[in-house]
Amino acid sequence: MKTISKIFIAAFLFVGFVSISQTKPQALSKINTEGFQKSQVMSLITDLSDVYGPRLAGTNQYYTAAEWAKKTLESWGVDKAYFEKYCDDCMGWEVKSFNVEMIAPAYMKIQAYPYAWTESSNGVQTGDMIWIENHDDLDKVKKQWSGKLQGKTILMGSAPEQNMLFDPLSTRYTQDQIEEAKKSIVPAPSKPLGWSTGNVDLVEDLEVNFQSLKTKDDAFFAFLKAEGALSILGTSPFFPGIVHPSGTYNYRERDVKPIPYFAISPENFGKLKRLTDRGISPKIKFNLETELYLKPENNVNIIAEITGSDPKLKDEVVMIGAHFDSWHAASGATDNGAGSAVMMEVMRIIKVSGLKPKRTIRIALWGGEEQAVVGSLAYAEKHYGKLKETTRKKEVELISAYINMDNGAGQMRGIYLQGNEAVRPIFQEMLEPYSYLDVNNLTVQNTNYTDHDVFDYYKIPGFQIIQDPLNYNTVMHHTNLDVLEYVPERDMMVNATVIAALVYQIAERDSRLPREE
Ligand SMILES: [Zn+2]
């Protein structure tokens, strides 16, 4: 009897142990079933883009979307979901109504969208248009144009070169491109696969590059305003008919572009420019009604957690993230609704499949990424220490990894290792079960210009996913066509499921991921 009861107890303990600690194939099979067969990722991105887009930082729309995200995460039973404020003086700005037309020498509806944080027009305005190509030498511009700009609309910059659209608008990375990236031996090669600042560090990038970008037109715009000009039309080489109102950074308190400023399509710009070349001055009629406000309570990062199950390891955290804000001319479906929906779905998959990861898994949906990562930077300064000081808080040591997604809606093809070679064999093994999806390509290369940069700067292993470009750089990025039509379902499902499997495995490891020296 005694022996039998011992066997019984031993068997019971064994079964009990197995039932809480899944083998890796068991866990991945649960993740795959949830992610591939019961996916909700397209429902999430449809809400995010069609109902809760656009999500320009600082706006009421952004905050309403943030509340939806928090509620949605809570509905899956995550252990914590909360907001953290990131900016006290970041302004909200909304378009209420606008229209831009050429009314002479003939009628032409102009494909346009106002740049963010630009002033209203005071009703409908009409005036002749003139062309000013370059304002780098402001003294020269002043000499030429002083006293001649009253009531004028300014066509600003050079016309994009003709584009016959022979190249495909949408592409996936070719095997050659992927192989070349895999063979990289330095983080900043001369021809990187993704968007890279090379070896420029974050502080320098923010203080020098971003600051000059932010203020580059200020003096010129102030001159135009003082001279009584009516509005400005600019463009970017996004064909066909695409409008790209990207890159105005007057988001801090009351720092608004002083006159109405529109992005117009390259083809409309081309025609207006050619008319002026022929000595014909087009007459432009427009109106722009916008609203500018300061509501610091709108400026929140959205944070949620699944608490770890291991008493010792649960204080350590595996973080995933994506920026939640967008530009304003479309739904922000791929930049970065797609990344946000994928990371939310990762949380759902892990929670709903009943897995109990040892470490805590935390999602952060950032605000203000488009304004030089202001949301993730505020988070890091609060939790890890001031950017420019060398002392770091203890919390830095508790973050095992940060995985970011922000390169559109294209399928995951692998991971930028951001110079962290020690992680290569670990990720190789973790992604091996998904090699049939071609998602397991690793490159030592850096990629930059999004929130993982901040974590990398704090020496937390921070990574960005390699994604097929699709039409991100040719059609979508910060344009009026960043919409749900260009979000492929299969790519989204693969991304969420594979990242869930990766994050789960990082949370289960005996030790944290290795740090860069
Ligand atoms: Zn983005």
Coordinates of C-alpha atoms and ligand atoms in Angstrom, one line a residue:
M1 CA 0.0 0.0 0.0
K2 CA 2.7 2.4 1.0
T3 CA 4.7 1.9 -2.2
I4 CA 1.6 2.2 -4.3
S5 CA 0.6 5.5 -2.6
K6 CA 4.2 6.8 -3.1
I7 CA 4.0 5.9 -6.8
F8 CA 0.6 7.6 -6.9
I9 CA 1.8 10.8 -5.2
A10 CA 4.9 10.8 -7.5
A11 CA 2.7 10.4 -10.6
F12 CA 0.4 13.1 -9.4
L13 CA 3.2 15.5 -8.8
F14 CA 4.7 14.7 -12.2
V15 CA 1.4 15.3 -13.9
G16 CA 0.9 18.5 -11.9
F17 CA 4.4 19.7 -12.9
V18 CA 3.8 19.0 -16.6
S19 CA 0.5 20.7 -16.6
I20 CA 1.9 24.1 -15.5
S21 CA 5.3 23.9 -17.3
Q22 CA 4.6 23.3 -21.0
T23 CA 7.2 21.7 -23.3
K24 CA 8.3 24.0 -26.1
P25 CA 6.4 22.1 -28.8
Q26 CA 3.2 22.1 -26.7
A27 CA 3.5 25.8 -26.1
L28 CA 4.2 26.7 -29.7
S29 CA 1.3 24.5 -30.8
K30 CA -1.1 26.5 -28.6
I31 CA 0.3 29.8 -29.9
N32 CA 0.0 28.6 -33.5
T33 CA -3.6 27.5 -33.0
E34 CA -4.6 30.8 -31.4
G35 CA -2.6 33.0 -33.8
F36 CA -3.4 31.1 -37.1
Q37 CA -6.8 29.6 -36.5
K38 CA -8.5 32.0 -34.1
S39 CA -6.7 35.2 -35.2
Q40 CA -8.3 38.6 -34.2
V41 CA -5.5 40.7 -35.7
M42 CA -7.6 42.0 -38.7
S43 CA -10.4 42.9 -36.4
L44 CA -7.9 44.9 -34.3
I45 CA -6.4 46.7 -37.3
T46 CA -9.8 47.5 -38.7
D47 CA -10.9 49.2 -35.5
L48 CA -7.6 51.0 -35.2
S49 CA -7.6 52.4 -38.7
D50 CA -11.3 52.8 -39.7
V51 CA -12.8 53.7 -36.3
Y52 CA -9.8 55.1 -34.3
G53 CA -7.6 56.6 -37.1
P54 CA -5.9 58.9 -37.7
R55 CA -4.1 59.2 -34.3
L56 CA -2.0 62.3 -34.5
A57 CA -0.2 62.8 -31.2
G58 CA -1.8 65.2 -28.8
T59 CA -5.3 65.0 -30.2
N60 CA -8.6 63.9 -28.7
Q61 CA -8.7 61.2 -31.4
Y62 CA -5.4 59.8 -30.2
Y63 CA -6.8 59.7 -26.6
T64 CA -10.0 58.0 -27.7
A65 CA -8.0 55.4 -29.5
A66 CA -5.8 54.9 -26.5
E67 CA -8.8 54.3 -24.3
W68 CA -10.1 51.6 -26.8
A69 CA -6.7 49.9 -26.7
K70 CA -6.6 49.8 -22.9
K71 CA -10.1 48.4 -22.7
T72 CA -9.4 45.8 -25.4
L73 CA -6.3 44.6 -23.5
E74 CA -8.3 44.5 -20.3
S75 CA -11.0 42.4 -22.0
W76 CA -8.5 39.6 -22.5
G77 CA -7.7 39.5 -18.8
V78 CA -4.2 41.0 -18.8
D79 CA -3.1 41.6 -15.2
K80 CA -2.5 45.4 -15.5
A81 CA -3.3 48.1 -18.1
Y82 CA -2.7 51.7 -17.5
F83 CA -1.6 55.0 -19.1
E84 CA 1.6 56.9 -18.5
K85 CA 1.8 60.6 -19.4
Y86 CA 4.7 61.5 -21.7
C87 CA 4.4 65.3 -22.4
D88 CA 3.1 68.4 -20.7
D89 CA 3.4 70.8 -23.6
C90 CA 2.6 68.7 -26.7
M91 CA -0.2 70.3 -28.6
G92 CA -3.2 68.7 -30.3
W93 CA -4.1 69.9 -33.8
E94 CA -7.0 68.8 -35.9
V95 CA -8.3 69.6 -39.4
K96 CA -11.9 70.7 -39.5
S97 CA -12.3 71.5 -43.1
F98 CA -10.2 72.5 -46.2
N99 CA -10.2 72.8 -49.9
V100 CA -7.5 73.8 -52.5
E101 CA -8.3 74.7 -56.2
M102 CA -6.7 76.4 -59.2
I103 CA -9.4 78.7 -60.6
A104 CA -7.4 80.3 -63.5
P105 CA -6.2 79.9 -66.2
A106 CA -8.6 76.9 -66.0
Y107 CA -10.2 75.0 -63.2
M108 CA -8.2 72.2 -61.5
K109 CA -9.0 70.5 -58.2
I110 CA -5.7 70.3 -56.4
Q111 CA -5.0 67.0 -54.5
A112 CA -3.9 68.5 -51.2
Y113 CA -3.7 67.9 -47.5
P114 CA -2.5 70.5 -44.9
Y115 CA 0.7 69.8 -43.0
A116 CA 0.1 69.3 -39.3
W117 CA 0.3 72.2 -36.8
T118 CA -0.4 74.9 -39.4
E119 CA -2.5 77.9 -39.0
S120 CA -6.1 78.4 -40.3
S121 CA -6.9 80.6 -43.3
N122 CA -9.6 82.9 -41.9
G123 CA -12.1 81.7 -44.4
V124 CA -11.9 81.3 -48.2
Q125 CA -8.9 83.1 -49.7
T126 CA -7.9 83.7 -53.4
G127 CA -4.7 85.0 -54.9
D128 CA -2.0 84.6 -57.5
M129 CA 0.7 82.0 -57.2
I130 CA 4.4 82.5 -57.5
W131 CA 7.3 80.0 -57.3
I132 CA 10.2 80.1 -54.9
E133 CA 12.5 77.2 -55.4
N134 CA 14.9 77.5 -52.6
H135 CA 15.1 79.4 -49.4
D136 CA 18.4 78.1 -48.0
D137 CA 19.9 81.6 -48.6
L138 CA 17.2 83.7 -46.8
D139 CA 18.9 87.0 -47.4
K140 CA 18.9 86.4 -51.1
V141 CA 15.2 85.5 -50.9
K142 CA 14.4 88.6 -48.9
K143 CA 16.3 90.8 -51.4
Q144 CA 14.4 89.3 -54.3
W145 CA 10.9 89.1 -52.8
S146 CA 10.4 91.8 -50.2
G147 CA 7.3 93.8 -50.9
K148 CA 6.1 91.4 -53.6
L149 CA 4.3 88.7 -51.6
Q150 CA 1.2 90.4 -50.4
G151 CA -1.8 88.2 -51.1
K152 CA 0.3 85.5 -52.9
T153 CA 0.3 81.7 -52.6
I154 CA 3.9 80.3 -52.7
L155 CA 4.7 77.2 -54.7
M156 CA 7.8 76.1 -52.7
G157 CA 10.6 73.8 -53.8
S158 CA 11.6 72.0 -57.0
A159 CA 9.2 69.8 -59.0
P160 CA 9.7 66.0 -58.6
E161 CA 11.3 64.4 -61.6
Q162 CA 9.1 62.6 -64.1
N163 CA 8.3 59.1 -63.1
M164 CA 6.9 56.6 -65.7
L165 CA 6.1 54.0 -63.0
F166 CA 8.0 51.2 -64.6
D167 CA 9.2 50.0 -61.2
P168 CA 6.7 47.9 -59.1
L169 CA 5.1 49.9 -56.3
S170 CA 5.0 46.9 -54.0
T171 CA 7.8 44.5 -53.4
R172 CA 9.0 41.8 -51.0
Y173 CA 12.7 41.5 -50.1
T174 CA 14.4 39.2 -52.7
Q175 CA 16.4 36.2 -51.5
D176 CA 19.5 38.1 -52.7
Q177 CA 18.7 41.2 -50.5
I178 CA 18.1 39.0 -47.5
E179 CA 21.3 36.9 -48.1
E180 CA 23.4 40.1 -48.4
A181 CA 22.0 41.4 -45.1
K182 CA 22.7 38.1 -43.4
K183 CA 26.3 38.2 -44.5
S184 CA 26.9 41.7 -42.9
I185 CA 29.7 41.7 -40.4
V186 CA 29.3 45.2 -39.1
P187 CA 26.2 47.0 -37.7
A188 CA 26.4 50.0 -40.0
P189 CA 27.4 48.8 -43.5
S190 CA 27.5 51.2 -46.4
K191 CA 24.3 49.7 -47.9
P192 CA 22.0 48.7 -45.0
L193 CA 18.8 46.7 -45.6
G194 CA 16.6 49.1 -43.5
W195 CA 16.6 52.7 -42.5
S196 CA 19.8 53.4 -40.7
T197 CA 21.6 56.4 -39.2
G198 CA 24.8 54.5 -39.6
N199 CA 26.8 55.0 -36.4
V200 CA 25.1 58.3 -35.3
D201 CA 24.0 57.9 -31.7
L202 CA 20.6 58.8 -30.4
V203 CA 21.5 62.0 -28.5
E204 CA 23.3 63.4 -31.5
D205 CA 20.5 62.4 -33.9
L206 CA 17.9 64.1 -31.7
E207 CA 19.9 67.2 -30.9
V208 CA 21.5 67.9 -34.2
N209 CA 19.5 66.2 -37.0
F210 CA 16.0 66.4 -35.6
Q211 CA 16.4 69.9 -34.2
S212 CA 17.6 71.2 -37.6
L213 CA 14.7 69.4 -39.3
K214 CA 12.3 70.9 -36.9
T215 CA 13.3 74.5 -37.4
K216 CA 14.5 74.4 -41.0
D217 CA 11.6 76.5 -42.5
D218 CA 10.8 78.7 -39.5
A219 CA 12.6 81.9 -40.6
F220 CA 11.3 81.6 -44.1
F221 CA 7.7 81.1 -43.0
A222 CA 8.0 84.1 -40.6
F223 CA 9.2 86.2 -43.5
L224 CA 6.3 85.1 -45.7
K225 CA 3.8 85.8 -42.9
A226 CA 5.3 89.3 -42.3
E227 CA 5.1 90.0 -46.0
G228 CA 1.4 89.1 -46.1
A229 CA 1.6 85.9 -48.2
L230 CA -1.5 83.8 -48.0
S231 CA -0.4 80.1 -48.2
I232 CA 2.3 77.7 -49.2
L233 CA 2.1 74.6 -51.5
G234 CA 4.8 72.0 -51.3
T235 CA 5.3 68.4 -52.5
S236 CA 7.2 65.1 -52.2
P237 CA 8.0 62.7 -55.0
F238 CA 5.2 60.3 -54.2
F239 CA 3.5 59.2 -57.4
P240 CA 0.7 58.7 -58.7
G241 CA -1.4 61.4 -57.2
I242 CA -0.3 60.8 -53.7
V243 CA -0.1 63.5 -51.1
H244 CA 2.6 63.4 -48.4
P245 CA 2.2 66.0 -45.6
S246 CA 5.0 64.7 -43.5
G247 CA 7.6 66.3 -41.3
T248 CA 6.3 69.4 -39.6
Y249 CA 7.4 69.3 -36.0
N250 CA 5.7 72.4 -34.5
Y251 CA 4.0 70.3 -31.9
R252 CA 5.3 72.0 -28.7
E253 CA 3.2 74.6 -27.1
R254 CA 1.9 77.4 -29.4
D255 CA 4.7 76.8 -31.9
V256 CA 2.5 76.7 -35.0
K257 CA 3.3 77.1 -38.7
P258 CA 2.1 80.7 -39.1
I259 CA 0.4 80.5 -42.5
P260 CA -1.6 77.7 -44.2
Y261 CA 0.8 75.1 -45.6
F262 CA -0.4 72.3 -47.9
A263 CA 1.3 69.2 -49.4
I264 CA 0.0 68.7 -52.9
S265 CA 0.4 65.8 -55.4
P266 CA 3.6 65.8 -57.5
E267 CA 1.6 65.9 -60.7
N268 CA -0.4 69.0 -59.5
F269 CA 2.8 70.6 -58.4
G270 CA 4.4 69.8 -61.8
K271 CA 1.6 71.5 -63.7
L272 CA 1.6 74.6 -61.5
K273 CA 5.3 74.9 -61.9
R274 CA 5.2 74.5 -65.7
L275 CA 2.5 77.2 -65.9
T276 CA 4.8 79.7 -64.1
D277 CA 7.7 78.7 -66.4
R278 CA 5.4 79.9 -69.3
G279 CA 4.8 83.2 -67.6
I280 CA 1.3 82.3 -66.5
S281 CA 0.4 83.0 -62.9
P282 CA -2.2 80.5 -61.7
K283 CA -4.9 81.8 -59.4
I284 CA -5.3 79.7 -56.2
K285 CA -8.5 79.5 -54.1
F286 CA -8.3 77.8 -50.8
N287 CA -9.6 77.5 -47.2
L288 CA -8.3 75.8 -44.2
E289 CA -10.0 75.5 -40.8
T290 CA -8.0 73.8 -38.0
E291 CA -8.1 73.6 -34.3
L292 CA -5.1 73.8 -32.0
Y293 CA -5.3 73.0 -28.3
L294 CA -3.2 71.9 -25.4
K295 CA -4.6 68.9 -23.5
P296 CA -1.7 67.2 -21.7
E297 CA -4.0 64.4 -20.5
N298 CA -4.2 63.3 -24.2
N299 CA -0.4 62.5 -24.2
V300 CA -0.2 59.0 -22.9
N301 CA 1.7 55.8 -23.5
I302 CA -0.5 52.7 -23.1
I303 CA 1.1 50.0 -21.0
A304 CA -0.2 46.5 -20.1
E305 CA 1.2 43.4 -18.6
I306 CA 0.9 39.7 -18.2
T307 CA 2.5 39.0 -14.8
G308 CA 5.2 36.3 -14.8
S309 CA 4.5 33.0 -13.1
D310 CA 7.9 32.3 -11.7
P311 CA 8.4 33.7 -8.2
K312 CA 12.0 34.6 -8.9
L313 CA 11.8 35.6 -12.5
K314 CA 8.5 37.5 -12.5
D315 CA 10.2 40.8 -11.7
E316 CA 12.1 40.5 -14.9
V317 CA 10.3 41.8 -18.0
V318 CA 10.2 41.0 -21.7
M319 CA 8.9 44.1 -23.4
I320 CA 7.2 44.5 -26.8
G321 CA 6.1 47.7 -28.4
A322 CA 5.0 49.8 -31.3
H323 CA 4.1 53.4 -31.7
F324 CA 0.4 54.1 -31.5
D325 CA 0.4 57.6 -32.9
S326 CA 0.1 58.3 -36.7
W327 CA 0.3 61.2 -39.1
H328 CA -3.1 62.8 -39.9
A329 CA -3.9 62.5 -43.6
A330 CA -5.2 58.9 -43.5
S331 CA -6.0 56.2 -41.1
G332 CA -2.4 55.4 -40.0
A333 CA -3.1 51.7 -41.0
T334 CA 0.4 50.7 -41.7
D335 CA 2.3 53.4 -39.7
N336 CA 1.7 52.2 -37.2
G337 CA -1.7 50.7 -36.8
A338 CA -0.3 47.4 -38.2
G339 CA 2.5 47.3 -35.6
S340 CA 0.2 48.2 -32.8
A341 CA -2.4 45.6 -33.8
V342 CA 0.2 42.9 -34.1
M343 CA 1.7 43.6 -30.7
M344 CA -1.8 43.7 -29.1
E345 CA -2.5 40.4 -30.8
V346 CA 0.7 39.0 -29.3
M347 CA -0.7 39.8 -25.8
R348 CA -4.0 38.2 -26.7
I349 CA -2.4 35.0 -28.1
I350 CA -0.3 34.5 -25.0
K351 CA -3.0 35.3 -22.5
V352 CA -5.9 33.5 -24.2
S353 CA -3.9 30.3 -24.9
G354 CA -3.5 29.9 -21.2
L355 CA 0.3 29.9 -21.2
K356 CA 1.9 31.1 -18.0
P357 CA 5.3 32.6 -19.0
K358 CA 7.9 32.8 -16.2
R359 CA 8.9 36.4 -16.8
T360 CA 6.4 39.3 -17.0
I361 CA 5.4 40.3 -20.5
R362 CA 4.8 44.0 -21.0
I363 CA 3.4 45.8 -24.0
A364 CA 4.0 49.5 -24.6
L365 CA 2.1 51.4 -27.2
W366 CA 3.9 54.7 -27.6
G367 CA 2.7 58.2 -28.3
G368 CA 4.7 60.8 -30.2
E369 CA 7.0 58.5 -32.0
E370 CA 6.6 60.7 -35.1
Q371 CA 7.8 63.7 -33.1
A372 CA 11.3 62.1 -32.5
V373 CA 10.3 59.3 -30.1
V374 CA 9.0 61.7 -27.5
G375 CA 6.8 59.0 -25.9
S376 CA 9.3 56.2 -25.5
L377 CA 12.0 58.6 -24.5
A378 CA 9.9 60.0 -21.6
Y379 CA 9.2 56.4 -20.5
A380 CA 12.9 55.6 -20.5
E381 CA 13.9 58.7 -18.7
K382 CA 11.3 58.1 -16.0
H383 CA 12.1 54.4 -15.5
Y384 CA 15.8 54.0 -16.5
G385 CA 17.4 57.4 -15.8
K386 CA 18.0 60.7 -17.7
L387 CA 19.2 60.2 -21.3
K388 CA 22.3 62.3 -21.0
E389 CA 23.3 61.2 -17.5
T390 CA 25.4 58.0 -16.9
T391 CA 23.6 56.8 -13.8
R392 CA 20.9 54.3 -14.5
K393 CA 18.1 53.1 -12.3
K394 CA 17.8 49.4 -11.2
E395 CA 14.9 48.9 -13.6
V396 CA 17.2 48.9 -16.6
E397 CA 18.6 45.6 -15.4
L398 CA 15.2 43.9 -15.1
I399 CA 14.3 44.3 -18.8
S400 CA 15.4 41.2 -20.6
A401 CA 14.6 42.5 -24.1
Y402 CA 12.5 45.0 -26.1
I403 CA 11.0 44.0 -29.4
N404 CA 9.6 46.7 -31.6
M405 CA 7.5 46.7 -34.8
D406 CA 7.2 49.7 -37.0
N407 CA 8.1 49.0 -40.6
G408 CA 4.5 48.7 -42.1
A409 CA 2.3 45.7 -42.5
G410 CA 4.7 43.5 -44.5
Q411 CA 5.6 40.0 -43.3
M412 CA 8.3 39.5 -40.8
R413 CA 11.5 38.2 -42.5
G414 CA 13.8 38.2 -39.5
I415 CA 15.4 40.5 -36.9
Y416 CA 17.9 43.4 -37.0
L417 CA 20.4 42.3 -34.2
Q418 CA 21.4 46.0 -33.7
G419 CA 25.1 44.9 -33.2
N420 CA 24.3 42.3 -30.5
E421 CA 26.0 39.2 -31.8
A422 CA 25.5 37.2 -28.6
V423 CA 21.8 37.0 -29.3
R424 CA 22.2 35.5 -32.8
P425 CA 22.4 31.8 -31.7
I426 CA 19.5 32.3 -29.3
F427 CA 17.1 33.9 -31.8
Q428 CA 18.2 31.3 -34.4
E429 CA 17.0 28.5 -32.2
M430 CA 13.8 30.3 -31.1
L431 CA 12.8 31.0 -34.7
E432 CA 13.8 27.6 -36.1
P433 CA 10.3 26.1 -35.7
Y434 CA 9.1 28.9 -38.1
S435 CA 11.8 28.6 -40.8
Y436 CA 9.1 27.3 -43.2
L437 CA 7.7 30.8 -43.1
D438 CA 11.1 32.4 -43.9
V439 CA 10.9 34.7 -40.9
N440 CA 14.2 33.6 -39.3
N441 CA 16.8 35.8 -41.1
L442 CA 19.2 37.5 -38.7
T443 CA 21.4 40.4 -39.6
V444 CA 23.9 42.2 -37.2
Q445 CA 22.8 45.5 -38.9
N446 CA 21.3 48.5 -37.1
T447 CA 18.1 49.9 -38.2
N448 CA 16.9 53.2 -36.7
Y449 CA 14.3 56.0 -36.6
T450 CA 11.9 54.3 -34.2
D451 CA 11.4 53.4 -30.5
H452 CA 13.8 50.5 -30.1
D453 CA 16.6 53.1 -30.6
V454 CA 15.8 54.4 -27.1
F455 CA 16.2 50.9 -25.5
D456 CA 19.3 50.2 -27.5
Y457 CA 20.7 53.5 -26.2
Y458 CA 20.1 52.3 -22.6
K459 CA 22.0 49.1 -23.4
I460 CA 18.8 47.0 -23.1
P461 CA 18.7 44.4 -25.9
G462 CA 16.4 46.3 -28.2
F463 CA 15.4 45.0 -31.6
Q464 CA 13.3 45.9 -34.6
I465 CA 11.7 43.3 -36.9
I466 CA 12.8 43.0 -40.5
Q467 CA 9.6 43.3 -42.6
D468 CA 8.8 43.0 -46.3
P469 CA 8.5 46.6 -47.6
L470 CA 5.4 46.0 -49.8
N471 CA 4.4 49.6 -50.7
Y472 CA 5.4 51.2 -47.5
N473 CA 8.1 53.5 -49.0
T474 CA 6.3 54.1 -52.3
V475 CA 2.7 54.7 -51.4
M476 CA 1.9 54.5 -47.7
H477 CA 4.5 56.2 -45.4
H478 CA 3.0 59.4 -43.9
T479 CA 0.7 59.8 -47.0
N480 CA -3.0 60.2 -47.6
L481 CA -3.1 56.5 -48.6
D482 CA -2.0 54.9 -45.3
V483 CA -5.2 52.9 -45.2
L484 CA -6.5 49.4 -44.5
E485 CA -6.7 48.4 -48.1
Y486 CA -2.9 47.8 -48.0
V487 CA -2.7 45.6 -44.9
P488 CA -2.4 41.9 -45.9
E489 CA -4.1 39.5 -43.6
R490 CA -1.7 36.6 -43.9
D491 CA 1.3 38.8 -43.2
M492 CA -0.3 40.2 -40.1
M493 CA -1.2 36.7 -38.8
V494 CA 2.3 35.4 -39.3
N495 CA 3.8 38.5 -37.6
A496 CA 1.6 38.2 -34.5
T497 CA 2.0 34.4 -34.1
V498 CA 5.8 34.3 -34.6
I499 CA 6.4 37.3 -32.3
A500 CA 4.2 35.7 -29.7
A501 CA 6.3 32.5 -29.9
L502 CA 9.5 34.5 -29.8
V503 CA 8.4 36.6 -26.8
Y504 CA 7.2 33.5 -24.9
Q505 CA 10.5 31.8 -25.4
I506 CA 12.5 34.8 -24.2
A507 CA 10.2 34.9 -21.1
E508 CA 10.9 31.2 -20.4
R509 CA 14.7 31.3 -20.6
D510 CA 16.8 30.6 -17.6
S511 CA 18.6 33.9 -18.0
R512 CA 18.0 37.3 -19.5
L513 CA 19.1 37.9 -23.1
P514 CA 22.8 38.8 -23.2
R515 CA 23.6 42.5 -23.1
E516 CA 25.8 44.3 -25.6
E517 CA 29.2 45.3 -24.0
Ligands
ZN1 ZN 6.1 54.6 -37.8

